[in-house]
Coordinates of C-alpha atoms in Angstrom, one line a residue:
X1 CA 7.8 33.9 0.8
X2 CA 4.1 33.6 1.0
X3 CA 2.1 30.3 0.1
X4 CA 0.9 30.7 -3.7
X5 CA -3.0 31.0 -3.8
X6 CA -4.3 27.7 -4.2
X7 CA -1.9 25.6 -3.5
X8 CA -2.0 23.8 -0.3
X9 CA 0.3 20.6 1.2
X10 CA -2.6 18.4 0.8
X11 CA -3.2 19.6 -3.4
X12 CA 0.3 19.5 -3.6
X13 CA 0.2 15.5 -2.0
X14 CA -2.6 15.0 -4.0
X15 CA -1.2 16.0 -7.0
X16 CA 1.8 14.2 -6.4
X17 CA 0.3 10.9 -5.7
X18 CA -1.6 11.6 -9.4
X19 CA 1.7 12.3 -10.6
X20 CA 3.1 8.7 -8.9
X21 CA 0.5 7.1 -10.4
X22 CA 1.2 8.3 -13.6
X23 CA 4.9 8.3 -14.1
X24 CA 6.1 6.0 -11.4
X25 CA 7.0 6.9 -8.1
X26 CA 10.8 7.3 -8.2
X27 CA 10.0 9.7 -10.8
X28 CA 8.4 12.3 -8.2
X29 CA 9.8 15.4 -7.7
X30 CA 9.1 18.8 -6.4
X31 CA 10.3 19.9 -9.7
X32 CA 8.1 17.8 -11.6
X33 CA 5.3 19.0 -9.6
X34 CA 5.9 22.7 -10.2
X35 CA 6.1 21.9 -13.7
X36 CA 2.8 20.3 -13.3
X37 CA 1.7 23.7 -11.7
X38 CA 3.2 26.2 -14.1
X39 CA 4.6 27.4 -11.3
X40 CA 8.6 28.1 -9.9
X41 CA 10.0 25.3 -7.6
X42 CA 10.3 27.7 -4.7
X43 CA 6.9 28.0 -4.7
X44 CA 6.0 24.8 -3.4
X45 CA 8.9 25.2 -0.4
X46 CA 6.3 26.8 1.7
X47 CA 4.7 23.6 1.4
X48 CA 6.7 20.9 0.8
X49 CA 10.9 20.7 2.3
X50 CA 12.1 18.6 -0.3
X51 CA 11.4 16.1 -2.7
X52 CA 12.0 13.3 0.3
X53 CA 9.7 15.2 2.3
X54 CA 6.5 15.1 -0.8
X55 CA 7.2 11.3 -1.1
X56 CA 6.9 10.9 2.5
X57 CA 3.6 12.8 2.5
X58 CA 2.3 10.7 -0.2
X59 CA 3.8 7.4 1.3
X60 CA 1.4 8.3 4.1
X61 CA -1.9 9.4 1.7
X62 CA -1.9 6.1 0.2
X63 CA -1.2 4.1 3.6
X64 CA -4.2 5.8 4.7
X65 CA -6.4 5.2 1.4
X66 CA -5.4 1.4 1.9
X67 CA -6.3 1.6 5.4
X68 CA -9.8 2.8 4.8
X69 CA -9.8 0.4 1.6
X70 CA -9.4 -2.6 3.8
X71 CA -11.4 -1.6 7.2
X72 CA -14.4 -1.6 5.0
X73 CA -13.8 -4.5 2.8
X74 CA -12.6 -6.4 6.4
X75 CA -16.2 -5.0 8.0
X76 CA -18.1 -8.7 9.1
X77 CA -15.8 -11.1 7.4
X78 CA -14.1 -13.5 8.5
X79 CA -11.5 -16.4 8.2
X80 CA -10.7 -17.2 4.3
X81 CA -13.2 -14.6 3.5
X82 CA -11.4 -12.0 5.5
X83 CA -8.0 -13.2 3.9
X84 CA -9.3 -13.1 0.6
X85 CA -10.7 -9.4 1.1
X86 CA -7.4 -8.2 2.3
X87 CA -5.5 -9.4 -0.3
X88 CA -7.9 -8.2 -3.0
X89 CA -7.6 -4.8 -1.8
X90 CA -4.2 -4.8 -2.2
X91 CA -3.7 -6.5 -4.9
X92 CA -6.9 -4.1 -6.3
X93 CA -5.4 -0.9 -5.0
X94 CA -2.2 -1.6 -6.8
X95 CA -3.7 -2.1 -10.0
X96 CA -5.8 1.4 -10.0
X97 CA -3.0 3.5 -8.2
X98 CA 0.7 1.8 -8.9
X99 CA 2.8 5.0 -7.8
X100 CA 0.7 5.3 -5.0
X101 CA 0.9 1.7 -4.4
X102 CA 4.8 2.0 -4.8
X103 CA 4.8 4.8 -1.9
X104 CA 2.7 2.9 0.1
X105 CA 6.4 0.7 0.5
X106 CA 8.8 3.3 0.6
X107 CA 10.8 3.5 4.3
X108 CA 9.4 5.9 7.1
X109 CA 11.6 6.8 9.7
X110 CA 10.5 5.2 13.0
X111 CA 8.2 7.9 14.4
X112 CA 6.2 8.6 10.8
X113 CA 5.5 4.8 10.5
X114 CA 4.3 4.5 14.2
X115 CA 2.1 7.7 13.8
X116 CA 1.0 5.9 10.0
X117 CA -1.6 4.4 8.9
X118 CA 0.4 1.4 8.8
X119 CA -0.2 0.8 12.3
X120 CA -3.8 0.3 11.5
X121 CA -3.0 -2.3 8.3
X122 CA -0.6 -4.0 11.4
X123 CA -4.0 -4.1 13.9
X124 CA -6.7 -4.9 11.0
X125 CA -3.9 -8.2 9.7
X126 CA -3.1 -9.1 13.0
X127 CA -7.4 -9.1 13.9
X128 CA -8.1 -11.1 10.9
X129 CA -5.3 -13.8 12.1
X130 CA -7.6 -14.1 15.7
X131 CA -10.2 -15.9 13.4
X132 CA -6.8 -18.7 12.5
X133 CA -6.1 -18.8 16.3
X134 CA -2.6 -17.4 15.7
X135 CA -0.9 -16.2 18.9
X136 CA 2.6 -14.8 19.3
X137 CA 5.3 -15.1 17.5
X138 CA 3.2 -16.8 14.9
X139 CA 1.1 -14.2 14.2
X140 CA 3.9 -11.8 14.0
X141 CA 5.4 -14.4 11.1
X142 CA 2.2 -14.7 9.5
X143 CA 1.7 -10.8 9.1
X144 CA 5.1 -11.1 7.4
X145 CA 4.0 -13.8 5.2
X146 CA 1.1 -12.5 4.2
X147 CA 2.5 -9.5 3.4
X148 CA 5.8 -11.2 1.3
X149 CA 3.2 -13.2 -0.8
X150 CA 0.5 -10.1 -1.7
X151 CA 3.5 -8.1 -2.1
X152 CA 5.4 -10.4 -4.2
X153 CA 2.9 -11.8 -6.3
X154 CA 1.4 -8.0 -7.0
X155 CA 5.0 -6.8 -8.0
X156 CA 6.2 -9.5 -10.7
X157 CA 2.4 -9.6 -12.3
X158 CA 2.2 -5.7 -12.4
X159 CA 6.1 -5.9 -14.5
X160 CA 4.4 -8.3 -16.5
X161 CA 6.5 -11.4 -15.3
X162 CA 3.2 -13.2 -15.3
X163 CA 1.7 -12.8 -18.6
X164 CA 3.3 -14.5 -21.0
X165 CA 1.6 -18.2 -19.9
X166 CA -1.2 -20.0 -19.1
X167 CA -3.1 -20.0 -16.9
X168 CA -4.3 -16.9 -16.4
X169 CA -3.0 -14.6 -13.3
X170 CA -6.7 -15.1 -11.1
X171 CA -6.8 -18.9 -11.5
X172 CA -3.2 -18.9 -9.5
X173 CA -4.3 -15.7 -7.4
X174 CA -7.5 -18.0 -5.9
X175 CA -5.2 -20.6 -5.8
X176 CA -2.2 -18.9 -3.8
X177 CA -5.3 -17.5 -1.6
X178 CA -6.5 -21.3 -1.0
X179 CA -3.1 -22.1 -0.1
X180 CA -2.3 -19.5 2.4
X181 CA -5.9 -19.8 3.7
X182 CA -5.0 -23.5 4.6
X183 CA -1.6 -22.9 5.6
X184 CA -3.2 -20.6 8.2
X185 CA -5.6 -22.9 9.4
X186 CA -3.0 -26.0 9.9
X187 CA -0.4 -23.2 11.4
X188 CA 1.0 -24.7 14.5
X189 CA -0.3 -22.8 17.5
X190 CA 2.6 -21.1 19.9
X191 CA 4.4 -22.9 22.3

């Protein structure tokens, strides 16, 4: 079958990741997204395998966008500065593009995550951590941490789990920064 005019893996990635942010993420499917493009699902199969095989490509488009996101909010900071960036991005990133977000979690085999852009968030984490003097295996732990918290604390406000006290989510997101930003300075350097 020939590839429909105009459509293209990366429209159809594109489109997907709109459609992720949009309806949710577990939601995607190639059907959905020939419905989105008036056009037959077999259509899209000389672009896409399967519906496991559009969620991977999105996975990867929005480890990418995050990348890029936190290289240039990372560019000349810093220590707490640094931290605070990277987790602002995420947390910022979530907020604008949930399904895309969502994706950016969802489980690539072995050899798509080592050729991901999540090797890059792995290398951008791990330089920010040089500036707390973390060396091995507590920097490996602290990528971890960081990554529970962000990821954590992102997931229960965006369900709301947050917003029915006081005070307000960005008084306890400086304050869980401030904590981890101390936590990071007094971490106990490898043996």
């Amino acid at each position: 079958m020939a590839p429909r005019v105009g459509l293209t893996t990366e429209r159809l990635t594109q489109a997907g990741a709109t459609l992720a942010d949009e309806v949710g993420f577990d939601q995607v499917t190639v059907s959905e997204l020939a419905r989105r493009f008036d056009v037959k699902v077999a259509s899209l199969y000389s672009h896409v395998k399967n519906s496991h095989d559009l969620k991977t490509r999105i996975a990867l488009l929005a480890l990418e966008e995050l990348a890029d996101r936190v290289a240039d909010a990372l560019a000349g900071r810093a220590g707490k500065d640094a931290l605070v960036a990277l987790a602002n991005v995420y947390r910022d990133y979530a907020r604008e593009h949930p399904g895309r977000y969502a994706a950016a979690q969802f489980r690539l085999d072995p050899g798509t995550a080592a050729a991901s852009a999540g090797v890059r968030h792995a290398k951008m984490t791990r330089a920010l951590l040089r500036g707390y003097h973390l060396d091995e295996p507590d920097q490996t732990h602290a990528v971890r941490l960081l990554g529970g918290v962000f990821h954590g604390y992102v997931s229960i406000e965006m369900g709301g789990g947050f917003s029915h006290s006081a005070p307000d989510t960005e008084e306890t997101w400086s304050r869980v920064l401030d904590a981890l930003d101390a936590l990071l300075r007094t971490w106990p350097p490898a043996s």
